[in-house]
Coordinates of C-alpha atoms and ligand atoms in Angstrom, one line a residue:
M1 CA 36.0 -81.2 175.7
A2 CA 35.9 -83.8 178.5
L3 CA 35.0 -87.3 178.5
N4 CA 33.7 -88.0 181.9
K5 CA 30.0 -88.8 182.3
N6 CA 29.2 -85.7 184.4
H7 CA 30.3 -83.4 181.7
L8 CA 28.4 -85.3 179.1
N9 CA 25.2 -84.6 180.9
T10 CA 25.6 -80.9 180.5
L11 CA 26.1 -81.0 176.7
G12 CA 23.5 -80.5 174.0
T13 CA 21.7 -83.6 172.7
D14 CA 23.5 -83.9 169.2
C15 CA 26.8 -83.2 170.7
A16 CA 25.9 -85.5 173.5
S17 CA 25.1 -88.4 171.2
A18 CA 28.3 -88.0 169.3
E19 CA 30.2 -87.8 172.6
A20 CA 28.3 -90.8 173.8
R21 CA 29.3 -92.8 170.7
F22 CA 32.8 -91.7 171.1
L23 CA 32.8 -92.6 174.7
M24 CA 31.4 -96.0 174.0
L25 CA 34.0 -96.5 171.4
I26 CA 36.8 -95.6 173.7
S27 CA 35.3 -97.6 176.6
A28 CA 35.2 -100.7 174.5
L29 CA 38.6 -100.4 172.8
P30 CA 40.4 -103.6 173.6
K31 CA 44.0 -103.3 174.7
V32 CA 43.9 -99.5 174.7
S33 CA 43.5 -98.2 178.2
V34 CA 42.2 -94.7 178.6
Q35 CA 42.3 -93.0 182.0
G36 CA 41.4 -89.4 182.9
Y37 CA 42.8 -87.5 185.9
D38 CA 41.8 -84.2 187.4
K39 CA 44.3 -81.6 188.4
E40 CA 45.1 -83.4 191.6
R41 CA 45.7 -86.5 189.5
R42 CA 42.6 -88.2 190.9
V43 CA 41.0 -90.7 188.5
I44 CA 37.9 -89.3 186.8
Y45 CA 37.7 -91.8 183.9
W46 CA 38.8 -95.4 183.7
N47 CA 37.7 -97.6 180.7
A48 CA 37.2 -101.3 180.6
S49 CA 40.6 -101.9 179.1
S50 CA 42.3 -100.1 182.0
E51 CA 40.7 -102.7 184.3
D52 CA 42.2 -105.4 182.2
I53 CA 45.7 -103.9 182.0
Y54 CA 46.0 -102.5 185.5
G55 CA 43.7 -104.9 187.4
Y56 CA 41.7 -102.2 189.2
T57 CA 38.0 -102.0 188.5
Q58 CA 36.4 -98.7 187.7
E59 CA 35.0 -98.5 191.2
E60 CA 38.3 -99.1 192.8
A61 CA 40.1 -96.6 190.6
L62 CA 37.8 -93.6 190.5
G63 CA 38.9 -90.9 192.9
K64 CA 42.3 -92.5 193.6
C65 CA 45.5 -90.8 192.8
L66 CA 47.5 -91.8 189.7
E67 CA 50.7 -92.1 191.6
D68 CA 49.1 -94.4 194.2
L69 CA 47.6 -96.7 191.6
I70 CA 49.8 -97.6 188.7
I71 CA 53.1 -95.7 189.2
P72 CA 56.0 -97.8 190.6
A73 CA 57.5 -96.2 193.8
L74 CA 60.7 -95.1 192.1
M75 CA 58.9 -93.2 189.4
R76 CA 56.4 -91.4 191.6
D77 CA 58.2 -88.1 192.3
E78 CA 59.1 -87.8 188.6
V79 CA 55.5 -88.3 187.5
V80 CA 54.1 -85.9 190.0
S81 CA 56.6 -83.2 189.1
A82 CA 56.1 -83.7 185.3
H83 CA 52.3 -83.3 185.8
E84 CA 52.7 -80.2 187.8
K85 CA 55.1 -78.7 185.3
W86 CA 52.5 -79.3 182.6
L87 CA 49.9 -77.5 184.6
S88 CA 52.1 -74.6 185.6
E89 CA 54.3 -74.2 182.6
G90 CA 52.6 -76.0 179.8
V91 CA 55.4 -78.5 179.3
S92 CA 53.6 -81.6 177.9
I93 CA 54.7 -85.1 178.9
P94 CA 56.1 -86.9 175.8
S95 CA 54.7 -90.2 174.7
G96 CA 56.9 -93.2 175.3
E97 CA 57.3 -96.7 176.6
L98 CA 56.8 -97.1 180.4
A99 CA 57.0 -99.9 182.8
L100 CA 54.0 -99.4 185.1
Q101 CA 52.5 -101.4 187.9
R102 CA 49.4 -103.6 188.1
K103 CA 47.3 -104.0 191.2
S104 CA 49.0 -107.3 191.8
G105 CA 52.4 -105.5 191.9
D106 CA 53.5 -107.0 188.6
T107 CA 55.1 -104.8 186.0
V108 CA 53.1 -104.0 182.9
Y109 CA 54.7 -102.5 179.8
V110 CA 52.7 -99.9 178.0
F111 CA 53.1 -97.2 175.3
S112 CA 51.7 -94.2 176.9
S113 CA 50.4 -90.9 175.3
H114 CA 49.0 -88.0 177.2
V115 CA 46.6 -85.2 176.4
M116 CA 45.5 -82.2 178.5
L117 CA 42.0 -81.1 178.1
S118 CA 40.5 -77.8 179.4
E119 CA 44.1 -76.8 179.9
H120 CA 43.5 -73.2 180.6
T121 CA 40.5 -73.6 182.9
D122 CA 40.4 -74.2 186.6
S123 CA 39.7 -77.9 186.0
P124 CA 42.4 -79.1 183.6
E125 CA 42.1 -82.8 182.9
M126 CA 44.9 -85.2 181.8
Y127 CA 44.0 -88.2 179.7
C128 CA 46.4 -91.0 179.3
V129 CA 46.0 -93.5 176.4
D130 CA 48.1 -96.6 177.2
I131 CA 48.6 -99.4 174.8
D132 CA 49.5 -102.7 176.3
L133 CA 52.9 -103.9 175.1
S134 CA 53.2 -107.0 177.3
E135 CA 53.2 -109.4 174.3
Q136 CA 55.8 -107.3 172.4
H137 CA 57.8 -107.1 175.6
T138 CA 57.8 -110.9 176.0
I139 CA 58.8 -111.4 172.4
R140 CA 61.5 -108.8 172.7
C141 CA 62.9 -110.5 175.9
E142 CA 62.9 -113.8 174.1
L143 CA 64.7 -112.3 171.1
E144 CA 67.2 -110.7 173.4
K145 CA 67.7 -114.0 175.1
L146 CA 68.2 -115.7 171.8
A147 CA 70.7 -113.2 170.7
T148 CA 72.7 -113.6 173.9
T149 CA 72.4 -117.3 174.5
D150 CA 74.3 -120.1 173.0
L151 CA 71.7 -122.5 171.7
L152 CA 73.7 -125.7 172.2
T153 CA 74.6 -125.3 175.8
G154 CA 72.1 -122.6 177.0
L155 CA 75.0 -120.6 178.3
P156 CA 75.5 -116.9 177.6
N157 CA 77.2 -116.5 174.2
R158 CA 80.2 -114.4 173.2
R159 CA 78.1 -111.3 172.7
Y160 CA 76.7 -111.5 176.2
L161 CA 80.1 -112.3 177.6
E162 CA 81.6 -109.1 176.1
M163 CA 78.8 -107.0 177.6
A164 CA 79.1 -108.7 181.0
L165 CA 82.9 -108.4 181.0
K166 CA 82.6 -104.7 180.1
E167 CA 80.2 -104.2 183.0
R168 CA 82.4 -106.1 185.4
V169 CA 85.5 -104.3 184.4
E170 CA 83.7 -101.0 185.0
K171 CA 82.5 -102.2 188.4
A172 CA 86.0 -103.5 189.4
E173 CA 87.4 -100.2 188.3
R174 CA 84.9 -98.3 190.5
D175 CA 85.4 -100.5 193.5
S176 CA 89.2 -100.9 193.0
T177 CA 88.9 -104.7 193.0
S178 CA 90.3 -107.3 190.6
L179 CA 88.6 -109.6 188.1
A180 CA 89.9 -112.9 186.7
V181 CA 89.3 -114.1 183.2
F182 CA 89.6 -117.9 182.5
F183 CA 89.9 -119.0 178.9
I184 CA 89.1 -122.7 178.5
D185 CA 89.6 -124.8 175.3
L186 CA 89.1 -128.5 174.8
D187 CA 92.3 -130.2 173.5
M188 CA 92.0 -131.8 170.1
F189 CA 88.2 -131.3 170.0
K190 CA 88.2 -130.9 166.2
D191 CA 89.8 -134.4 165.9
I192 CA 87.1 -135.9 168.2
N193 CA 84.4 -134.1 166.3
D194 CA 85.8 -135.4 163.0
T195 CA 86.2 -138.9 164.3
L196 CA 83.0 -139.4 166.2
G197 CA 80.8 -137.0 164.2
H198 CA 79.0 -133.7 165.1
T199 CA 76.2 -135.2 167.1
W200 CA 78.6 -136.7 169.7
G201 CA 80.8 -133.6 169.4
D202 CA 77.8 -131.5 170.4
K203 CA 76.9 -133.9 173.3
L204 CA 80.5 -133.7 174.5
L205 CA 80.3 -129.9 174.5
R206 CA 77.1 -130.0 176.5
S207 CA 78.4 -132.4 179.0
F208 CA 81.6 -130.4 179.4
A209 CA 79.5 -127.2 179.9
D210 CA 77.5 -129.0 182.6
R211 CA 80.7 -130.0 184.4
L212 CA 82.0 -126.4 184.1
I213 CA 78.9 -125.0 185.7
K214 CA 79.2 -127.4 188.6
C215 CA 82.9 -126.5 188.9
V216 CA 82.8 -122.7 188.9
G217 CA 79.5 -122.3 190.7
E218 CA 76.3 -120.4 190.0
T219 CA 77.7 -117.1 191.1
S220 CA 80.5 -117.0 188.5
F221 CA 79.8 -115.9 185.0
L222 CA 80.3 -118.8 182.5
A223 CA 79.9 -118.3 178.7
R224 CA 80.6 -120.3 175.6
F225 CA 83.0 -118.2 173.6
G226 CA 82.6 -120.2 170.4
G227 CA 83.4 -123.7 169.2
D228 CA 85.0 -125.6 172.0
E229 CA 86.1 -122.4 173.9
F230 CA 84.5 -121.3 177.2
V231 CA 85.2 -118.2 179.4
V232 CA 84.7 -117.8 183.1
L233 CA 84.7 -114.5 184.9
I234 CA 85.3 -114.4 188.6
D235 CA 85.0 -111.1 190.5
D236 CA 87.3 -110.0 193.3
I237 CA 89.9 -112.7 193.1
D238 CA 93.5 -111.9 192.9
D239 CA 95.6 -114.1 195.1
N240 CA 97.6 -116.5 193.0
K241 CA 96.7 -119.5 195.1
S242 CA 92.9 -119.1 194.6
L243 CA 93.5 -118.6 190.8
E244 CA 95.7 -121.7 190.6
D245 CA 93.3 -123.8 192.6
L246 CA 90.3 -122.9 190.4
A247 CA 92.3 -123.3 187.2
E248 CA 93.4 -126.7 188.5
E249 CA 89.8 -127.6 189.3
I250 CA 88.7 -126.6 185.8
V251 CA 91.4 -128.8 184.2
D252 CA 90.2 -131.6 186.5
C253 CA 86.7 -131.4 185.0
C254 CA 87.9 -133.7 182.3
K255 CA 89.5 -136.2 184.7
E256 CA 86.6 -138.6 184.2
S257 CA 85.7 -139.8 180.7
F258 CA 82.6 -138.6 178.9
S259 CA 80.1 -141.2 178.0
L260 CA 79.1 -140.7 174.3
G261 CA 76.8 -143.5 173.2
T262 CA 78.6 -146.7 173.6
E263 CA 82.0 -145.1 173.9
N264 CA 83.7 -143.5 176.9
V265 CA 85.9 -140.7 175.6
F266 CA 88.7 -139.0 177.4
V267 CA 89.4 -135.4 176.5
T268 CA 91.5 -132.8 178.2
S269 CA 91.4 -129.1 178.3
S270 CA 93.9 -126.2 178.4
V271 CA 93.2 -123.1 180.5
G272 CA 94.6 -119.6 180.4
V273 CA 94.1 -117.1 183.1
C274 CA 94.6 -113.3 183.2
L275 CA 93.7 -110.6 185.7
F276 CA 92.2 -107.2 185.6
P277 CA 93.8 -104.7 186.1
N278 CA 97.4 -106.2 186.1
D279 CA 97.2 -107.9 182.6
G280 CA 94.8 -105.5 180.9
T281 CA 92.1 -103.0 181.5
E282 CA 90.1 -103.4 178.2
V283 CA 87.7 -106.2 177.3
D284 CA 89.6 -107.1 174.1
T285 CA 93.0 -107.1 175.9
L286 CA 91.8 -109.3 178.7
L287 CA 90.2 -111.8 176.4
K288 CA 93.3 -111.8 174.1
N289 CA 95.7 -112.3 177.0
A290 CA 93.7 -115.1 178.6
D291 CA 93.6 -116.7 175.2
A292 CA 97.4 -116.3 174.9
A293 CA 97.9 -117.9 178.3
M294 CA 95.7 -120.7 177.1
Y295 CA 97.9 -121.2 174.0
E296 CA 100.9 -121.2 176.2
A297 CA 99.2 -124.1 178.2
K298 CA 98.7 -125.9 174.9
E299 CA 102.3 -125.4 173.8
Q300 CA 103.5 -126.8 177.2
G301 CA 101.7 -130.0 176.4
R302 CA 98.0 -129.4 176.9
N303 CA 95.9 -130.7 179.8
R304 CA 97.1 -127.9 182.1
Y305 CA 96.7 -124.2 182.9
S306 CA 98.9 -121.2 182.4
I307 CA 98.7 -117.8 184.1
F308 CA 99.4 -114.8 181.9
S309 CA 102.8 -113.3 182.8
D310 CA 105.1 -110.5 181.8
D311 CA 107.3 -113.1 180.1
L312 CA 104.3 -114.3 178.0
S313 CA 103.6 -110.7 177.1
V314 CA 107.2 -110.3 175.9
L315 CA 106.8 -113.5 173.9
L316 CA 103.6 -112.3 172.3
H317 CA 105.3 -109.1 171.4
Q318 CA 108.1 -111.1 169.8
Q319 CA 105.6 -113.3 167.9
R320 CA 104.0 -110.2 166.5
N321 CA 107.4 -108.9 165.5
I322 CA 108.2 -112.3 163.8
A323 CA 104.9 -112.2 162.0
S324 CA 105.5 -108.7 160.6
R325 CA 109.1 -109.5 159.7
L326 CA 108.1 -112.8 158.0
R327 CA 106.0 -110.7 155.6
V328 CA 109.1 -109.1 154.0
S329 CA 111.4 -112.1 154.3
L330 CA 110.5 -113.7 151.0
E331 CA 111.3 -110.6 149.0
N332 CA 114.5 -110.1 151.0
D333 CA 115.8 -113.6 150.2
E334 CA 116.1 -114.5 153.9
F335 CA 115.2 -118.2 153.6
T336 CA 117.4 -121.1 152.8
L337 CA 116.8 -124.9 152.6
L338 CA 119.0 -127.3 154.4
Y339 CA 119.0 -131.0 153.6
Q340 CA 119.1 -133.8 156.1
P341 CA 120.1 -137.2 154.7
Q342 CA 117.8 -140.3 155.1
V343 CA 119.9 -143.4 155.2
D344 CA 119.0 -147.0 154.1
L345 CA 119.5 -149.1 157.3
R346 CA 120.8 -152.1 155.3
S347 CA 123.2 -150.5 152.9
G348 CA 124.1 -147.4 154.9
N349 CA 123.6 -145.3 151.7
I350 CA 121.8 -142.0 151.6
I351 CA 118.7 -142.7 149.6
S352 CA 116.7 -139.5 150.2
C353 CA 116.8 -136.3 152.2
E354 CA 114.4 -134.0 154.0
A355 CA 114.4 -130.3 153.1
L356 CA 114.3 -128.2 156.2
L357 CA 113.7 -124.5 156.2
R358 CA 116.0 -122.0 157.8
W359 CA 115.2 -118.3 158.3
T360 CA 117.8 -115.7 159.0
P361 CA 116.1 -112.3 159.2
E362 CA 118.4 -109.7 157.6
I363 CA 118.2 -107.4 160.7
T364 CA 119.0 -110.0 163.3
E365 CA 121.5 -112.0 161.4
H366 CA 120.9 -115.1 163.5
S367 CA 118.4 -117.7 162.4
V368 CA 115.0 -118.2 164.0
P369 CA 114.2 -121.9 164.5
P370 CA 111.4 -123.3 162.4
D371 CA 109.7 -124.5 165.5
I372 CA 109.2 -120.9 166.4
F373 CA 108.3 -119.3 163.0
I374 CA 106.4 -122.0 161.2
P375 CA 103.5 -122.1 163.7
I376 CA 103.3 -118.3 163.5
A377 CA 103.3 -118.5 159.7
E378 CA 100.7 -121.3 159.9
R379 CA 98.3 -119.0 161.8
T380 CA 98.3 -116.7 158.8
D381 CA 98.3 -117.2 155.1
L382 CA 102.1 -116.6 155.1
I383 CA 102.6 -120.4 155.2
I384 CA 101.1 -120.6 151.7
S385 CA 103.7 -118.4 150.1
I386 CA 106.5 -119.9 152.3
G387 CA 105.4 -123.4 151.3
S388 CA 105.4 -122.4 147.6
W389 CA 108.9 -121.1 148.0
V390 CA 110.0 -124.4 149.6
M391 CA 108.4 -126.4 146.8
E392 CA 110.1 -124.3 144.1
K393 CA 113.5 -124.4 145.8
A394 CA 113.4 -128.2 146.4
C395 CA 112.4 -128.8 142.7
E396 CA 115.2 -126.5 141.5
Q397 CA 117.7 -128.4 143.7
A398 CA 116.4 -131.8 142.6
R399 CA 116.9 -130.7 139.0
A400 CA 120.4 -129.4 139.7
W401 CA 121.3 -132.7 141.3
R402 CA 119.8 -134.7 138.5
N403 CA 121.8 -132.8 136.0
I404 CA 124.9 -134.2 137.7
G405 CA 123.5 -137.7 138.0
I406 CA 122.3 -137.6 141.6
E407 CA 118.8 -139.0 141.7
I408 CA 117.6 -138.9 145.2
C409 CA 114.1 -138.0 146.5
I410 CA 113.8 -134.7 148.3
H411 CA 111.0 -134.7 150.9
I412 CA 109.3 -131.5 151.7
N413 CA 107.2 -130.7 154.7
V414 CA 103.7 -129.6 153.9
S415 CA 101.5 -127.7 156.3
G416 CA 97.7 -128.3 156.7
R417 CA 96.8 -124.9 155.4
E418 CA 98.8 -125.5 152.2
L419 CA 97.1 -128.8 151.6
E420 CA 93.7 -127.4 152.2
Q421 CA 94.4 -124.6 149.7
D422 CA 92.7 -125.3 146.3
G423 CA 95.2 -126.1 143.7
F424 CA 98.0 -127.5 145.8
F425 CA 98.4 -130.6 143.7
E426 CA 98.2 -128.6 140.4
R427 CA 101.0 -126.4 141.8
L428 CA 103.1 -129.4 142.6
A429 CA 102.5 -130.8 139.1
R430 CA 103.4 -127.5 137.4
C431 CA 106.6 -127.2 139.5
R432 CA 107.7 -130.8 138.6
E433 CA 107.0 -130.0 135.0
K434 CA 108.9 -126.7 135.1
Y435 CA 112.0 -128.6 136.3
A436 CA 111.3 -131.7 134.2
L437 CA 111.2 -133.9 137.3
P438 CA 109.6 -137.4 137.6
P439 CA 107.0 -137.9 140.4
E440 CA 109.5 -139.8 142.6
A441 CA 111.8 -136.8 142.8
I442 CA 109.7 -134.9 145.4
G443 CA 108.2 -136.6 148.4
L444 CA 105.6 -135.1 150.8
E445 CA 105.7 -135.2 154.6
L446 CA 102.3 -134.7 156.3
T447 CA 101.4 -135.1 160.0
E448 CA 98.7 -137.6 161.1
N449 CA 96.6 -134.8 162.5
M450 CA 96.5 -133.1 159.0
L451 CA 95.5 -136.4 157.4
I452 CA 92.7 -137.0 159.9
K453 CA 91.3 -133.6 159.2
S454 CA 91.6 -133.9 155.4
D455 CA 88.5 -134.0 153.4
E456 CA 87.8 -136.5 150.6
Q457 CA 89.1 -134.1 148.0
V458 CA 92.6 -134.0 149.6
L459 CA 92.7 -137.7 150.2
L460 CA 91.8 -138.3 146.5
G461 CA 94.6 -135.8 145.5
L462 CA 97.1 -137.7 147.6
Q463 CA 95.8 -141.0 146.2
K464 CA 96.6 -139.8 142.7
Q465 CA 100.1 -138.7 143.7
R466 CA 100.7 -142.1 145.3
A467 CA 99.5 -143.8 142.1
M468 CA 102.0 -141.8 140.2
G469 CA 104.8 -143.0 142.4
V470 CA 105.1 -139.9 144.8
E471 CA 106.4 -140.9 148.2
V472 CA 104.0 -139.7 151.0
S473 CA 105.1 -139.9 154.6
I474 CA 103.2 -139.5 157.8
D475 CA 105.5 -137.3 159.8
D476 CA 106.0 -137.3 163.6
F477 CA 103.9 -140.5 163.8
G478 CA 102.7 -141.3 167.3
T479 CA 102.4 -137.7 168.5
G480 CA 99.0 -136.9 167.1
Y481 CA 95.5 -138.0 168.0
S482 CA 95.3 -140.7 165.5
S483 CA 93.4 -143.9 165.6
L484 CA 95.4 -146.8 164.2
S485 CA 92.4 -147.9 162.3
Y486 CA 92.7 -144.8 160.2
L487 CA 96.1 -145.7 158.9
K488 CA 94.8 -147.9 156.2
R489 CA 92.6 -145.1 154.9
F490 CA 95.5 -142.8 154.3
P491 CA 97.3 -142.9 150.9
V492 CA 100.8 -143.0 152.3
S493 CA 104.0 -144.9 151.7
H494 CA 106.2 -144.2 154.7
L495 CA 105.7 -143.9 158.4
K496 CA 108.2 -141.6 160.2
I497 CA 108.3 -142.5 163.8
D498 CA 108.7 -139.5 166.0
R499 CA 112.0 -139.2 167.8
S500 CA 110.3 -139.1 171.2
F501 CA 109.5 -142.8 170.8
L502 CA 113.0 -143.7 169.9
E503 CA 114.7 -141.7 172.7
N504 CA 114.1 -144.3 175.4
A505 CA 113.0 -147.3 173.3
P506 CA 116.3 -149.3 173.6
E507 CA 116.2 -149.1 177.4
S508 CA 112.5 -148.8 178.2
D509 CA 110.2 -151.8 177.9
Y510 CA 107.2 -149.6 177.4
D511 CA 108.6 -147.3 174.7
G512 CA 110.3 -150.4 173.1
A513 CA 107.0 -152.2 173.0
L514 CA 105.4 -149.2 171.3
M515 CA 108.2 -149.0 168.7
E516 CA 107.9 -152.7 168.0
A517 CA 104.2 -152.4 167.6
I518 CA 104.4 -149.4 165.2
V519 CA 107.0 -151.1 163.0
H520 CA 105.0 -154.3 162.9
L521 CA 101.8 -152.6 162.1
G522 CA 103.5 -150.4 159.4
H523 CA 104.9 -153.4 157.7
K524 CA 101.6 -155.2 157.8
L525 CA 100.1 -152.2 156.0
N526 CA 103.0 -152.3 153.4
L527 CA 104.5 -149.0 154.7
K528 CA 108.2 -148.3 154.9
I529 CA 109.4 -147.3 158.3
V530 CA 111.6 -144.2 158.8
V531 CA 113.0 -143.6 162.3
E532 CA 113.7 -140.0 163.2
G533 CA 116.3 -138.6 165.5
I534 CA 118.9 -141.4 165.7
E535 CA 121.7 -139.9 167.7
T536 CA 123.5 -142.9 169.1
Q537 CA 125.0 -146.2 167.9
T538 CA 122.7 -148.1 170.4
Q539 CA 119.6 -146.5 168.9
L540 CA 120.9 -147.4 165.4
T541 CA 121.5 -151.0 166.3
Y542 CA 118.1 -151.2 168.0
C543 CA 116.4 -149.8 164.8
Q544 CA 118.3 -152.2 162.6
R545 CA 117.2 -155.1 164.8
L546 CA 113.5 -153.9 164.6
G547 CA 113.7 -154.1 160.8
A548 CA 113.1 -150.4 160.1
E549 CA 114.0 -149.5 156.5
C550 CA 115.3 -146.1 156.9
A551 CA 116.7 -143.6 159.4
Q552 CA 117.4 -139.9 159.9
G553 CA 119.3 -138.3 162.7
Y554 CA 122.4 -136.5 164.0
L555 CA 124.3 -139.7 164.1
F556 CA 124.4 -139.6 160.3
A557 CA 124.2 -135.9 159.7
K558 CA 122.6 -132.7 160.9
P559 CA 120.6 -130.8 158.3
L560 CA 123.3 -129.7 155.8
A561 CA 123.7 -127.0 153.1
A562 CA 123.0 -128.3 149.6
S563 CA 126.7 -128.1 148.6
V564 CA 127.8 -130.2 151.7
I565 CA 125.3 -133.0 151.2
Q566 CA 126.1 -132.9 147.5
K567 CA 129.8 -133.8 148.2
R568 CA 128.6 -136.8 150.3
L569 CA 126.3 -137.9 147.6
E570 CA 129.1 -137.6 145.0
C571 CA 131.3 -139.8 147.1
Q572 CA 128.6 -142.3 147.5
Q573 CA 128.2 -142.7 143.7
Ligands
C2E601 P1 110.3 -132.3 161.4 O1 109.6 -132.3 160.1 O2 110.0 -133.4 162.4 O3 111.8 -132.2 161.1 C1 112.8 -132.9 161.9 C2 113.4 -132.0 162.9 O4 114.2 -132.8 163.7 C3 114.3 -131.0 162.3 O5 114.3 -129.8 163.1 C4 115.7 -131.7 162.4 O6 116.7 -130.8 162.4 C5 115.5 -132.4 163.8 N1 116.4 -133.5 163.9 C6 116.8 -134.4 162.9 N2 117.6 -135.3 163.4 C7 117.6 -135.1 164.8 C8 118.3 -135.7 165.9 O7 119.0 -136.7 165.7 N3 118.2 -135.2 167.1 C9 117.4 -134.1 167.3 N4 117.3 -133.6 168.5 N5 116.8 -133.4 166.3 C10 116.9 -133.9 165.1 P2 114.1 -128.5 162.4 O8 114.9 -128.3 161.2 O9 114.4 -127.5 163.5 O10 112.6 -128.5 162.1 C11 111.6 -128.4 163.0 C12 110.3 -128.6 162.4 O11 109.9 -127.4 161.6 C13 110.1 -129.7 161.5 O12 110.0 -130.9 162.2 C14 108.9 -129.3 160.7 O13 107.8 -129.6 161.4 C15 109.1 -127.8 160.6 N6 109.6 -127.5 159.3 C16 110.9 -127.4 158.9 N7 111.0 -127.0 157.6 C17 109.7 -126.9 157.2 C18 109.2 -126.5 155.9 O14 109.8 -126.3 154.9 N8 107.8 -126.4 155.8 C19 107.0 -126.7 156.9 N9 105.7 -126.6 156.8 N10 107.5 -127.1 158.1 C20 108.9 -127.2 158.2
CA602 CA1 109.3 -133.6 158.5
CA603 CA1 109.3 -135.3 162.1

């Protein structure tokens, strides 16, 4: 049965009327294009919808070849041979989605099904029934874009980045070229976000993204990896000089302040760079190594770049080792606490001490400095169990000393993750109860960055501790991103001035002025001042003159074993 008009004329009347109705129906189907082709693929039928979808009128189309009308050049041979195979071998053309071509040259997306009529005659006819998928295609493209675009900055998102990196790695592999991955992270962004609020935080991220686009150029691939992290991919770059120049330019993107409402805010960024194939050949490894190099830049003081190196790779390996060894260290009894005295600057007496953790892994037998292992423990939940151990040990020691009449406060260092953990204050209360200790027996040392990030719940918890008489110190004061106006919000009793301030204060006007200002401000807020890291008599005299209450440092004692500091405390009594 054929559908063209000539054939219809030859049919009986009944049949013809049914066919005619059917033909009318098909001719009028909106969005369903039906085309008929003879065995040379010349158009013998072309309904109204075909005109709409493909742009050719029936007059223009009739008699023309399928491949010259709507088949894009690259598909022509394939279509011709599929049609011939159907005719000669009976292999039908499967239905499927196709990208065909309109008269204007534009692409049109259709779902195309094919039927062969009069297959075994001399005049086989192929009918194509095409459904216009343009709208679906547009929606699909939009969804795809949404799924691969970061809505805040409009940049490709992490998912897109991973696909792009994979493609570029494969290309670089084929062409034997290199590829650089830059990992960029804003320094202290979380603090800015917390201080100024998310609206301005978002604005900052958008402005930073704009500066990055200008800096790396349109041809580079720039994506937002997440939060305040961005990644740039640069093809075919491997000389160190170019890498360093670009990394420097990226760091310089923050040279000028960002204008956020009425405030001009200065931020910095840290950048890590690694190279394919030298530093990794897999997407995950390249991203991880660029990230590690970025961390290295942060550890070296932020606002700089670092290029991944073999040394860093060794260091990462060591850190992984440390992390896995730390896991067993608590059961193996590899930790000890040392105690460093804190001295009253007027009387010269030891009035309290700070518990400092030491770790000597069984297999190495020499200790790993806390500056190395604490940050590693902090990246995992290990710090929670380590912190609990420290709290328990310090309470046990305080009880032992109280039993022999030594009533000094032991300050413990508390990490952010511990404090954020539900139940920290309950744990502390239980521990004090277990060893029958009064609140003033155990003090807490927290950094200003931790305090700034703390939510109301934590601040309330600290407030209650303070009300009970627990000493709470801001540790390393002056090194964080704190705004002085925040100080009065924090429920603290002591300010521990970081030793970097003291180092040059007696000689340097600038550092001296800072020290003086901090002491003055602390006193105004009714806080006691503890100066850390006193190593020389000059520094001691200087601190006494400033009116600081308390000091800690090698001049008095290094961190000592409990038995050693106990002897000193016994003499003092
Ligand atoms: P921190 O809390 O600022 O501790 C003071 C650090 O300064 C200690 O290093 C101490 O040995 C050192 N120090 C004291 N006086 C002087 C001095 O006169 N000159 C010099 N150059 N250094 C001095 P340590 O014991 O290596 O601890 C380093 C950091 O590790 C601590 O800094 C603290 O942030 C962390 N830490 C130590 N124990 C613990 C702990 O139990 N829990 C947590 N979360 N962190 C801890
Ligand atoms: Ca401390
Ligand atoms: Ca400190």
